[in-house]
mmCIF file of C-alpha atoms and ligand atoms in Angstrom:
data_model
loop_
_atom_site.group_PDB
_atom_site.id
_atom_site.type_symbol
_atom_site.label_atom_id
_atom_site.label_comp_id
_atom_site.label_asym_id
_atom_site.label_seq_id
_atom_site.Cartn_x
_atom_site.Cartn_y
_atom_site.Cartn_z
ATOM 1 C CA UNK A 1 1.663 -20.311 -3.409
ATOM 2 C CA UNK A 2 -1.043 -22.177 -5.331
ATOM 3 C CA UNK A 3 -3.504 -19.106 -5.194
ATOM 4 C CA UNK A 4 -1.239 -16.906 -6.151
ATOM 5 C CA UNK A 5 0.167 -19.126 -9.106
ATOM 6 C CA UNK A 6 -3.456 -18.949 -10.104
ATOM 7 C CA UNK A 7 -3.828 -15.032 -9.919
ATOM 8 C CA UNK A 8 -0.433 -15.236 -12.304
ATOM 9 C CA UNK A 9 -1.943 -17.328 -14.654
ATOM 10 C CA UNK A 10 -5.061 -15.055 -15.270
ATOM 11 C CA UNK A 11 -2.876 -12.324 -15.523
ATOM 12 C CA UNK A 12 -1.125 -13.723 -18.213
ATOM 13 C CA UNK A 13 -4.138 -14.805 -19.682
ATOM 14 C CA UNK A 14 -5.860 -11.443 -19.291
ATOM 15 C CA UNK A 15 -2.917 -9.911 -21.106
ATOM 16 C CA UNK A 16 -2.160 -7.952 -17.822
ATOM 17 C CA UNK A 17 1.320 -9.537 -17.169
ATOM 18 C CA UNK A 18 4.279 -9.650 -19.859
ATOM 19 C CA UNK A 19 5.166 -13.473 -20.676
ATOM 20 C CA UNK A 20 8.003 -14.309 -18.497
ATOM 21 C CA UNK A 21 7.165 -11.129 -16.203
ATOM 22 C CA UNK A 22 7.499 -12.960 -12.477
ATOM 23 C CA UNK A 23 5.647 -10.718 -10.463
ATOM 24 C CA UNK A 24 6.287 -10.481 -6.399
ATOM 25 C CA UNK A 25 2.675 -11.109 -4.387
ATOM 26 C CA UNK A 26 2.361 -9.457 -0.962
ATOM 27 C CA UNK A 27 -0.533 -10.396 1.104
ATOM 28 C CA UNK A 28 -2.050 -7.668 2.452
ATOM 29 C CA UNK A 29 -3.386 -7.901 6.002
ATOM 30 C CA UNK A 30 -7.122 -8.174 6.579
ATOM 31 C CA UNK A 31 -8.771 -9.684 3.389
ATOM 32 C CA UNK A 32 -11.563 -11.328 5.438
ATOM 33 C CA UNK A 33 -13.654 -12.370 2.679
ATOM 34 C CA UNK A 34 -10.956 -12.129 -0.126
ATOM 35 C CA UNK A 35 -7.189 -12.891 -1.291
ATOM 36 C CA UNK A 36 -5.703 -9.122 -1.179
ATOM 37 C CA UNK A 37 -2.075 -8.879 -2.105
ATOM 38 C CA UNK A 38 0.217 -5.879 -3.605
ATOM 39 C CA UNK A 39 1.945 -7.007 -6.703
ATOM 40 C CA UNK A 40 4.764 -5.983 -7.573
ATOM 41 C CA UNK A 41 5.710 -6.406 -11.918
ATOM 42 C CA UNK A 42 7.788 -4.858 -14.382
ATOM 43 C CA UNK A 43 5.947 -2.515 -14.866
ATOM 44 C CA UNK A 44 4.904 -1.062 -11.594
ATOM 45 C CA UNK A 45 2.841 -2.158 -8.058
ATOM 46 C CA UNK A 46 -0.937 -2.997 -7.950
ATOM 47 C CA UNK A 47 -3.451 -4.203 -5.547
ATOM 48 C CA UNK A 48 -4.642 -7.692 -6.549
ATOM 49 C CA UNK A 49 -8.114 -9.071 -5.108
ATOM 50 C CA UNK A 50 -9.849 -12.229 -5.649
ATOM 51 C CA UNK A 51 -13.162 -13.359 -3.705
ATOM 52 C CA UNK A 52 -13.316 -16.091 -1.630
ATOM 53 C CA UNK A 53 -16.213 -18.474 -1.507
ATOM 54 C CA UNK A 54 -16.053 -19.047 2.100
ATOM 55 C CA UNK A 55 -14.862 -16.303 4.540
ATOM 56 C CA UNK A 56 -13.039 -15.983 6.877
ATOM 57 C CA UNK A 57 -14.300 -15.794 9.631
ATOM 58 C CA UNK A 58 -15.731 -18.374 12.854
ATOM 59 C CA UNK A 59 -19.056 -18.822 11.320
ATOM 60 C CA UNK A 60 -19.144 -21.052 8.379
ATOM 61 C CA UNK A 61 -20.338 -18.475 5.776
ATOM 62 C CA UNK A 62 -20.114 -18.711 2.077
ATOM 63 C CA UNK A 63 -20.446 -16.214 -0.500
ATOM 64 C CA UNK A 64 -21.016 -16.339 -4.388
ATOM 65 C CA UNK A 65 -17.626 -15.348 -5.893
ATOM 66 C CA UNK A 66 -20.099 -12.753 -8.428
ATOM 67 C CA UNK A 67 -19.826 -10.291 -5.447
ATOM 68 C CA UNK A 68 -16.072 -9.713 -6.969
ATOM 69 C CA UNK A 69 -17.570 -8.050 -10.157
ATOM 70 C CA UNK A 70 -20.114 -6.029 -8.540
ATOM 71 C CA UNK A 71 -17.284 -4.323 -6.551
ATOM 72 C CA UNK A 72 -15.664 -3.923 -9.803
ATOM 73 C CA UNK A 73 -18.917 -2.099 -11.354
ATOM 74 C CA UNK A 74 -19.240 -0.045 -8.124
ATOM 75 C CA UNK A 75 -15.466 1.420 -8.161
ATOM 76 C CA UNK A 76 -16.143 1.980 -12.013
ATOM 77 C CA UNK A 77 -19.301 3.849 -11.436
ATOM 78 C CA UNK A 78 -18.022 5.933 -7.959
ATOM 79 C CA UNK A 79 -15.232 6.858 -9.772
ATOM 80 C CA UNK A 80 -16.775 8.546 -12.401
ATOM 81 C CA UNK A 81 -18.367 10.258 -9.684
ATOM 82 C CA UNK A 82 -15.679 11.150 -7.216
ATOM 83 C CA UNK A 83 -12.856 10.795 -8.744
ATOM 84 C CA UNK A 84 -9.729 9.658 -7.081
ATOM 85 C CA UNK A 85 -11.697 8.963 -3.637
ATOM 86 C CA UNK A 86 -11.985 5.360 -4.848
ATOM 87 C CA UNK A 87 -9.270 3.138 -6.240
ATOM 88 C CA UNK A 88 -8.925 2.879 -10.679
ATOM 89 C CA UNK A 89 -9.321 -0.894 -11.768
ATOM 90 C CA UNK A 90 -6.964 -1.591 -14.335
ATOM 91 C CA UNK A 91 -8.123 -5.209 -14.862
ATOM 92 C CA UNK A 92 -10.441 -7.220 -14.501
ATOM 93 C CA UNK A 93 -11.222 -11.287 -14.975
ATOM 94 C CA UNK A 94 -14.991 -11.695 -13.794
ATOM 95 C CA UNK A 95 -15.214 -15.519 -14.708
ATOM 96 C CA UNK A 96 -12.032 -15.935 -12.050
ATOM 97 C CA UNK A 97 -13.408 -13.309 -9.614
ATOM 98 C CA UNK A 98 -9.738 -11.425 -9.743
ATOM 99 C CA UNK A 99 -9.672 -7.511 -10.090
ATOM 100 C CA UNK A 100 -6.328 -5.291 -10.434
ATOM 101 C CA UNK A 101 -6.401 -2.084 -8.969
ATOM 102 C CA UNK A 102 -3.996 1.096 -7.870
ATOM 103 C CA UNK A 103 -2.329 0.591 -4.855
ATOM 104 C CA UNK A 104 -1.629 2.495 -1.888
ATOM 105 C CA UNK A 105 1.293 2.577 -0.294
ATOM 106 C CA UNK A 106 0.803 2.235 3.216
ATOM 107 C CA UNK A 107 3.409 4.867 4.210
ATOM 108 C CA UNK A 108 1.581 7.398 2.826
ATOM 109 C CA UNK A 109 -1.914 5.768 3.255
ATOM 110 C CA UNK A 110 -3.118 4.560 6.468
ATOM 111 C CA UNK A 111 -6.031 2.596 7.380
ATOM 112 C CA UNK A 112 -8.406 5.121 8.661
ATOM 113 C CA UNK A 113 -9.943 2.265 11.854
ATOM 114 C CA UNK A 114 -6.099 2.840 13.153
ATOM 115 C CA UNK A 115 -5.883 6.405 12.855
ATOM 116 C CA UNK A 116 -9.376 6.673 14.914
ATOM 117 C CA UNK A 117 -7.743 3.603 17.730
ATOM 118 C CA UNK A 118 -4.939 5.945 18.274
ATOM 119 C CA UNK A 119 -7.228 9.026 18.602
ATOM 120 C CA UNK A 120 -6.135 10.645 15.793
ATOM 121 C CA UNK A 121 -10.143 11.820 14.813
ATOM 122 C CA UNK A 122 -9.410 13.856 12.054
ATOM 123 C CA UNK A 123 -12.439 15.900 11.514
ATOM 124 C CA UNK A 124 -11.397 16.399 7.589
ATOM 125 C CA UNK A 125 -11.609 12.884 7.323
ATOM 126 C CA UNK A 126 -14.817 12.454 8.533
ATOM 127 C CA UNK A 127 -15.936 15.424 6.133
ATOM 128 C CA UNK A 128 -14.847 13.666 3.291
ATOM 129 C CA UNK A 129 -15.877 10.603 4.033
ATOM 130 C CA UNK A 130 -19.561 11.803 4.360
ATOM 131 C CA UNK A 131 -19.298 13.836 1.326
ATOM 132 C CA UNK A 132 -18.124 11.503 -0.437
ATOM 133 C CA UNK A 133 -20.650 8.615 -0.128
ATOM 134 C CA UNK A 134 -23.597 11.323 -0.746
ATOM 135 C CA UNK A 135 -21.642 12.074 -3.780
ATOM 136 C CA UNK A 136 -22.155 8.359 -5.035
ATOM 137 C CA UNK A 137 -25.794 8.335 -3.696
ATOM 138 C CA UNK A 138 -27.065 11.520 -5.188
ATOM 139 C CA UNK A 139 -24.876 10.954 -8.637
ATOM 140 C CA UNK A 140 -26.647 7.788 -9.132
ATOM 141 C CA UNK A 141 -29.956 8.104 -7.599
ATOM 142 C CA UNK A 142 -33.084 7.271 -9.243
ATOM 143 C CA UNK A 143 -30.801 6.203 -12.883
ATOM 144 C CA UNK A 144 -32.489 2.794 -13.743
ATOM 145 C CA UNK A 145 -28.987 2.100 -15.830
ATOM 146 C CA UNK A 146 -27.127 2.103 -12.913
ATOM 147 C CA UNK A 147 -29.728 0.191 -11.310
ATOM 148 C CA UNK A 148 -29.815 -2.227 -13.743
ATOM 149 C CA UNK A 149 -26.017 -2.933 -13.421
ATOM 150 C CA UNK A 150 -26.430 -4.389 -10.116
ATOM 151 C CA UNK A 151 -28.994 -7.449 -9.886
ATOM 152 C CA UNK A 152 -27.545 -8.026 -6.372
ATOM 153 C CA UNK A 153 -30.589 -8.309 -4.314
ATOM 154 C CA UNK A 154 -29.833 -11.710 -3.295
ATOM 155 C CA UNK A 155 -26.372 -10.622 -2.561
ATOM 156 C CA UNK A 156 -26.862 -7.813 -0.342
ATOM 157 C CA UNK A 157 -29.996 -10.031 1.663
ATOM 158 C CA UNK A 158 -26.964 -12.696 1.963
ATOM 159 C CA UNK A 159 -23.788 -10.457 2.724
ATOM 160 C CA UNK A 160 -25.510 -7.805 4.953
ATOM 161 C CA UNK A 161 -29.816 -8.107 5.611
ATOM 162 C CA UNK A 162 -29.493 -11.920 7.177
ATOM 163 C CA UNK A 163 -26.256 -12.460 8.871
ATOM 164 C CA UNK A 164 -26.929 -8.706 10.988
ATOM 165 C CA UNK A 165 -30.597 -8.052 11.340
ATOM 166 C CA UNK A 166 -31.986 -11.415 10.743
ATOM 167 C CA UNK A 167 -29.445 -12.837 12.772
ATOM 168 C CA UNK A 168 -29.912 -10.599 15.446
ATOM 169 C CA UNK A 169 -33.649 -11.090 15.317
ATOM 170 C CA UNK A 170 -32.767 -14.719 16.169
ATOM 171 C CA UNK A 171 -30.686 -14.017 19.159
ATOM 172 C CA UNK A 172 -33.451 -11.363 20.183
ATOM 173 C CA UNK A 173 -36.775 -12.909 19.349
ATOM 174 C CA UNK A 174 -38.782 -9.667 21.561
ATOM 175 C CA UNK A 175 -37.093 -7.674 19.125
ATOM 176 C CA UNK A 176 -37.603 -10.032 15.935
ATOM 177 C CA UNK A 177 -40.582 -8.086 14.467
ATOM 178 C CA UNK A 178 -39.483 -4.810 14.645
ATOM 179 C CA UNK A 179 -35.594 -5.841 13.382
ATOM 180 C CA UNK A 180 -37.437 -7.811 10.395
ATOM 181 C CA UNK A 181 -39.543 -5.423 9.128
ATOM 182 C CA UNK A 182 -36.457 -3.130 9.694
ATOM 183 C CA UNK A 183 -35.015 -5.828 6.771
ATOM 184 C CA UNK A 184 -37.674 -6.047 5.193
ATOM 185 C CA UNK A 185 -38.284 -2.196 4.607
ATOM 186 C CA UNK A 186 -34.620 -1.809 3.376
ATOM 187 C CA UNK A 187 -34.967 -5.096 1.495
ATOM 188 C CA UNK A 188 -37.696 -3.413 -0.460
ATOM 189 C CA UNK A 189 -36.296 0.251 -0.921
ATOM 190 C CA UNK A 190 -34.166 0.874 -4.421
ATOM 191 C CA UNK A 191 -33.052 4.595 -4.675
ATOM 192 C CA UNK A 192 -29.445 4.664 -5.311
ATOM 193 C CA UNK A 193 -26.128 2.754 -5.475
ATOM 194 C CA UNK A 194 -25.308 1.841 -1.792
ATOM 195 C CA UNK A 195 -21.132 0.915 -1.525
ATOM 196 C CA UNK A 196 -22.276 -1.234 1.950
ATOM 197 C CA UNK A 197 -19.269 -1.924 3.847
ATOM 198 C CA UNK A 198 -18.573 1.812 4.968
ATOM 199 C CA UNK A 199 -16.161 0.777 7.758
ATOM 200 C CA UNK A 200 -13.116 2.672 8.897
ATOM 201 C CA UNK A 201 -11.430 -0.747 8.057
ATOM 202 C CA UNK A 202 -12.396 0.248 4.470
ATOM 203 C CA UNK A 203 -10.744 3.773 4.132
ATOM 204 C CA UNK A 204 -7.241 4.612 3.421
ATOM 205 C CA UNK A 205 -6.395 7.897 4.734
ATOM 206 C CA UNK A 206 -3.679 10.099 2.157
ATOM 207 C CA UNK A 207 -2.494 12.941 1.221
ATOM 208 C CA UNK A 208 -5.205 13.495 -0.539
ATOM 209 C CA UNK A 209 -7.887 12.698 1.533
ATOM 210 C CA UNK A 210 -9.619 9.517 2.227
ATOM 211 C CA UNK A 211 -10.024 6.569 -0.080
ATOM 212 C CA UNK A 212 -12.598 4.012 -0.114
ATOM 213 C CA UNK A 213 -12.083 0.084 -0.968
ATOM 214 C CA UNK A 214 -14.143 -3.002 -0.431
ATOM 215 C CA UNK A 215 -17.369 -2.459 -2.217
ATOM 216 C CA UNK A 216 -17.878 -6.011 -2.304
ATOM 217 C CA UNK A 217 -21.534 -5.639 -1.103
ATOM 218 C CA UNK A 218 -22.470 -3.099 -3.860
ATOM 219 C CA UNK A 219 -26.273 -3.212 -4.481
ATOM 220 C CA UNK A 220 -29.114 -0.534 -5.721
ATOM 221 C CA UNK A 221 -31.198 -0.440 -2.695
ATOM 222 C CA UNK A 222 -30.909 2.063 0.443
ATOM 223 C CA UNK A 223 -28.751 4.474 0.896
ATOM 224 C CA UNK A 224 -29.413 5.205 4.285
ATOM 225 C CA UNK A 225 -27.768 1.928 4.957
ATOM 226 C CA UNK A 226 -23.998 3.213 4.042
ATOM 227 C CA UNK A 227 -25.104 6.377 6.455
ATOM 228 C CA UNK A 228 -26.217 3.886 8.882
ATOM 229 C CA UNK A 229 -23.253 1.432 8.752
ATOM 230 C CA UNK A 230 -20.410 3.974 9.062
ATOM 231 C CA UNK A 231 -22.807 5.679 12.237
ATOM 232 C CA UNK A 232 -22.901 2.460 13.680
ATOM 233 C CA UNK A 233 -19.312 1.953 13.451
ATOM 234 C CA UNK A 234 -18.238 5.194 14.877
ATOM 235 C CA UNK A 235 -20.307 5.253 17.829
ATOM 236 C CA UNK A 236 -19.268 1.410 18.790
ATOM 237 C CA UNK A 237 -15.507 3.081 18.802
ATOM 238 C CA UNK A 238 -16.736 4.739 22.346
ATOM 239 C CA UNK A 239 -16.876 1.590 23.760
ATOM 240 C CA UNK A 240 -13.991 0.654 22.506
ATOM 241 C CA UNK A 241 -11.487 3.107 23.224
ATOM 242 C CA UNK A 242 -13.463 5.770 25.756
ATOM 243 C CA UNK A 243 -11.037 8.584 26.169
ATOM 244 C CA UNK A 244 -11.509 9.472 22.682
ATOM 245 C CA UNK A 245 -15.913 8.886 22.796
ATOM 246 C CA UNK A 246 -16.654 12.989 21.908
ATOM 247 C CA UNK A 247 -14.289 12.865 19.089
ATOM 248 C CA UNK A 248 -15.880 10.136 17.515
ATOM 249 C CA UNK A 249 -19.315 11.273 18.019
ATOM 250 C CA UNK A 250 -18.521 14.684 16.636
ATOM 251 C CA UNK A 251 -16.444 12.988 13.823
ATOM 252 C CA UNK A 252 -20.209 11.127 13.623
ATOM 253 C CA UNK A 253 -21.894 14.581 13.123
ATOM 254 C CA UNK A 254 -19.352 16.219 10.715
ATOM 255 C CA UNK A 255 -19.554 13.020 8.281
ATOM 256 C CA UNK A 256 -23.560 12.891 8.701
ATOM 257 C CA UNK A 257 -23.711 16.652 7.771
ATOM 258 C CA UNK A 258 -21.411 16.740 4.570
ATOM 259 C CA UNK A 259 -23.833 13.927 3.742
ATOM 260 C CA UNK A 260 -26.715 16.060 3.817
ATOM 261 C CA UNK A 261 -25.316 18.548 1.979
ATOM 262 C CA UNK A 262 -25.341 16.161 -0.822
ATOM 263 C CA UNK A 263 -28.947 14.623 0.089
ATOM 264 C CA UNK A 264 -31.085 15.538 -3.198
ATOM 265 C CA UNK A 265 -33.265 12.589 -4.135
ATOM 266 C CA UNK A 266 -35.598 12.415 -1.113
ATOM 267 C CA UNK A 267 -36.486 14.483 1.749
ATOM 268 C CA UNK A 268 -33.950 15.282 4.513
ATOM 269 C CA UNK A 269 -36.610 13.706 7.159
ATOM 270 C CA UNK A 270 -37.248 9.809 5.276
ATOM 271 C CA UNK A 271 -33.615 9.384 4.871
ATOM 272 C CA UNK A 272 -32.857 9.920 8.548
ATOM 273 C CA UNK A 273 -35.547 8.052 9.927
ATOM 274 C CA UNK A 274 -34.741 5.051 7.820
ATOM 275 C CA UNK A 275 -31.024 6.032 8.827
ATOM 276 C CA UNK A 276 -31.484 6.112 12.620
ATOM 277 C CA UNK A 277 -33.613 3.062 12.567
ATOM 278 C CA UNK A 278 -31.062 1.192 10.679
ATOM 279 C CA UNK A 279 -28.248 2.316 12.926
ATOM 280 C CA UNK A 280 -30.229 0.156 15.788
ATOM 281 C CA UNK A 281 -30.419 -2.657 14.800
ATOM 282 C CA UNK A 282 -27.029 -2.884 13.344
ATOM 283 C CA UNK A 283 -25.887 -1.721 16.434
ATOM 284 C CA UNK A 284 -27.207 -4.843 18.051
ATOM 285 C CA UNK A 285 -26.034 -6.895 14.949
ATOM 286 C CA UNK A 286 -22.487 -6.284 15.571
ATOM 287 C CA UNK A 287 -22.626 -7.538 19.171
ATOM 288 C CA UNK A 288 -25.408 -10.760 18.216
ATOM 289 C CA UNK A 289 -24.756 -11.291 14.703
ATOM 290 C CA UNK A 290 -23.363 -13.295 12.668
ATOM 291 C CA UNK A 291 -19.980 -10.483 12.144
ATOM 292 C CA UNK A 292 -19.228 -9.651 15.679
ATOM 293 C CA UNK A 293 -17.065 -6.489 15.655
ATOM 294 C CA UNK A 294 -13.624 -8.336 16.713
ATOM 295 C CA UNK A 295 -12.815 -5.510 19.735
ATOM 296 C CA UNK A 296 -15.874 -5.836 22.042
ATOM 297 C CA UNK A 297 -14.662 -9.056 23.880
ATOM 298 C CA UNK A 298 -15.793 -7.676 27.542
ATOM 299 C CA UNK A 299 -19.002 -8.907 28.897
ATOM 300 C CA UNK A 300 -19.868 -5.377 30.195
ATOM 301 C CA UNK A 301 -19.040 -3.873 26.316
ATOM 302 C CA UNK A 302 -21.338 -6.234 24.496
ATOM 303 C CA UNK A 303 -23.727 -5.898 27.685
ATOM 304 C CA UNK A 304 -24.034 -1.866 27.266
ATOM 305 C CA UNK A 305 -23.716 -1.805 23.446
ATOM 306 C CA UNK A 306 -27.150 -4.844 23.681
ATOM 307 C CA UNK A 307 -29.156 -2.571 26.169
ATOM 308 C CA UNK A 308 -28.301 0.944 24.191
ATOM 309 C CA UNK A 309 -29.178 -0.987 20.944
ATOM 310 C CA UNK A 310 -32.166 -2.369 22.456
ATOM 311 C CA UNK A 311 -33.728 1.203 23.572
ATOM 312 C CA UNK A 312 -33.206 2.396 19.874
ATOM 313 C CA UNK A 313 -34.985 -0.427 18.059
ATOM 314 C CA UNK A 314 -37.729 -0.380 20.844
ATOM 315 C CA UNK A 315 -38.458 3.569 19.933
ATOM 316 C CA UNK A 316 -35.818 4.472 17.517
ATOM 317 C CA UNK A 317 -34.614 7.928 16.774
ATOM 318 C CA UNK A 318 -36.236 9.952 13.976
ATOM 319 C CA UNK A 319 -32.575 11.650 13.177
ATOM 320 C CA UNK A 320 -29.575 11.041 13.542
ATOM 321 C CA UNK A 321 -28.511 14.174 15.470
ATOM 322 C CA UNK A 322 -31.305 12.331 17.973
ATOM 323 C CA UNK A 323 -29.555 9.245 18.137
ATOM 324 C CA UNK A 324 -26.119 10.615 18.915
ATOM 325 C CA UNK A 325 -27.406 12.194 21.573
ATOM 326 C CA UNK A 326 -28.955 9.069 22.689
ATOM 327 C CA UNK A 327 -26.196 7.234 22.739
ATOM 328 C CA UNK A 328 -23.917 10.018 24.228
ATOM 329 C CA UNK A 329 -27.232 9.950 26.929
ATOM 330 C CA UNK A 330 -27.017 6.036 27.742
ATOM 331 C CA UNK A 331 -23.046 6.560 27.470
ATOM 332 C CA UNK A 332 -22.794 8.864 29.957
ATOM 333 C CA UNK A 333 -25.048 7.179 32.536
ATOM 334 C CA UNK A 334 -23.562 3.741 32.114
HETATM 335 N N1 LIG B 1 -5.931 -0.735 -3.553
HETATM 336 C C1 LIG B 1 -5.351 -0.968 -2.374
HETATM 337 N N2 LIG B 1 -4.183 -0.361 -2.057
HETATM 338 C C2 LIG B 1 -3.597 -0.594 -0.867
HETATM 339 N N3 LIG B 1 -4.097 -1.395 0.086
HETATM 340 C C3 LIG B 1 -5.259 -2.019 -0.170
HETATM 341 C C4 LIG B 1 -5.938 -1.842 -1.403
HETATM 342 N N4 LIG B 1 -7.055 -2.577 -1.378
HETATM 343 C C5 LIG B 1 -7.068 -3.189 -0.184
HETATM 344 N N5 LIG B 1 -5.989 -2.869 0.551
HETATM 345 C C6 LIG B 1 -5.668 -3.309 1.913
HETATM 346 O O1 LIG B 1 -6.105 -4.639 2.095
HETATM 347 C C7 LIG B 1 -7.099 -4.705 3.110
HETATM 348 C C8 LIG B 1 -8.173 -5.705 2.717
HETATM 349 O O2 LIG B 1 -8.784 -5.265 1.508
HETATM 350 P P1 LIG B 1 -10.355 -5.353 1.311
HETATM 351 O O3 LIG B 1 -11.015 -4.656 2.428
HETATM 352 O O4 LIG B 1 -10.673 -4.910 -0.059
HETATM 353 O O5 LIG B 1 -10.532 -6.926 1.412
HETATM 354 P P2 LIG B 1 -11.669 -7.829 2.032
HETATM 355 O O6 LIG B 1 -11.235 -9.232 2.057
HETATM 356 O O7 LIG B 1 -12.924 -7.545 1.324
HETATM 357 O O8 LIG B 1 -11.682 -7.252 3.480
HETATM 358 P P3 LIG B 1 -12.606 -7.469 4.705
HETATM 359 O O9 LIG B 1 -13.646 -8.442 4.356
HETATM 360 O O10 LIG B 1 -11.638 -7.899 5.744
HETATM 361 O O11 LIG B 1 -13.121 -6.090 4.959
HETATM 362 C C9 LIG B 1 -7.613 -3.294 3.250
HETATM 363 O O12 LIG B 1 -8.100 -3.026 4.546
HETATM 364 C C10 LIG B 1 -6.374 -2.458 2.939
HETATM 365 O O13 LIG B 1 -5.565 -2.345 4.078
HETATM 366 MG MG1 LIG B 2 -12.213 -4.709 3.948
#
């Protein structure tokens, strides 16, 4: 009870809670790298998140507690750009790493990682989703203000360059040169706001269409990372749960295409090739990184997802309509 006793306390001190309100705390599954509860006052139900120093997660790995108020800055600044795609904070206490936010009530809002386990691929969905981060991209690229709102270089080489690709690179030194400079290059590229955990574990699926939380790796870097990320994560779902592999790669195509339709700060043909490179070696970085995706555990999984990943950071893809059909390709024969 201790953490949420504290959560209470900067609530009251934040002048979000009524003295003597005695608000109910719900922890909400996942919360990996945070304390995620609904809260429940007298004057309605909230999502509460605080950042945790150390995740977790098998691998000792710690994280600076700032992360909490970039994710803050990034649902401020998506919003104004999307609209009700991405939760409203209502409060925030920076100094204690707690934000208040909407809540979603699961009944209505599912996590969309379930909805594609059970094979419900809803192409809409996948639209939306695709539109929706090219929205953010092309609404804040090249805008130095935004840009100067997140000094979270450091962050982004700690929560997402080194523990995949660097890691990876470890566990694959053939490969290390290529997946570094693959680092490296995104390391070094700053053209819009990237959210950087685009995961189906990240998107509620309403009424309304899909929501996105957890922007807890916000940073002004590479967008074809979040393009990348999401790929990676949708094609990795073949493995996991075959029978539904062609709706999954065309959900892959439908999001990737709404993107482009947004695309407006570079050409068509950089993004893609930095996209499809990326997509390899994170490919490879969820099977020998430091974040294992939880649901490869067989020997053969891990052992097709390495050799697929291998071929596309050995001579990687210049789109990503190339790559899908590269995997698909490798897929098939396996
Ligand atoms: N505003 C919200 N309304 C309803 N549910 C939410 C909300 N925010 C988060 N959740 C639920 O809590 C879960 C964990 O939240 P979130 O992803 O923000 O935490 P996290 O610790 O950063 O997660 P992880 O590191 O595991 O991805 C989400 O997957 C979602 O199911
Ligand atoms: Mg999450």
């Amino acid at each position: 009870m201790l953490r949420e006793a504290d959560i209470v306390e900067t609530l009251r001190a934040g002048g979000f809670l009524r003295p003597g309100d005695d608000p109910k705390f719900e922890r909400l599954a996942g919360g990996v790298s945070s304390d995620v509860f609904r809260l429940e006052t007298s004057q309605g139900v909230y999502c509460v998140k605080r950042a945790l120093a150390k995740l977790r997660v098998a691998a000792d790995w710690r994280a600076p507690v700032e992360r909490s108020h970039y994710e803050v800055e990034w649902l401020r600044t998506a919003r104004s750009l999307v609209g009700d795609q991405v939760p409203r904070v209502l409060f925030e206490d920076a100094q204690r790493s707690v934000f208040v936010m909407e809540f979603y009530d699961p009944r209505t809002h599912g996590v969309w990682k379930q909805d594609l386990a059970d094979g419900r691929v809803d192409i809409d969905v996948a639209r939306q989703v695709g539109a929706l981060i090219g929205k953010v991209h092309a609404g804040t690229a090249g805008d130095l203000q935004v840009a100067e709102r997140f000094p979270t270089h450091d962050l982004f080489e700690d929560l997402r360059l080194s523990p995949y690709l660097r890691q990876a690179a470890r566990a694959h030194p053939d490969l290390a040169p290529r997946l570094l400079a693959l680092a490296d290059r995104t390391a070094t590229t700053a053209l819009a706001l990237v959210h950087g955990d685009v995961s189906p574990k990240n998107i509620l699926c309403g009424p309304d269409g899909p929501v996105l939380l957890d922007a807890e790796c916000a940073w002004y870097g590479d967008p074809a990372f979040d393009l990348a990320f999401c790929a990676t994560h949708l094609l990795l779902k073949t493995i996991w749960r075959p029978a539904h592999a062609p709706a999954y790669i065309a959900a892959a195509a439908v999001l990737h295409e709404a993107y482009l339709a947004q695309l407006n700060w570079e050409p068509a043909a950089q993004l893609e090739a930095r996209a499809a490179a990326l997509t390899g070696g994170l490919l490879l970085a969820r099977v020998d990184g430091k974040s294992p995706v939880e649901y490869l555990v067989a020997d053969d999984e891990r052992a097709f997802v390495r050799g697929a990943a291998r071929r596309l950071i050995e001579s990687p893809a210049s789109t990503m309509a190339d790559l899908r059909m590269r995997w698909r390709e490798l897929y098939e024969a396996r």
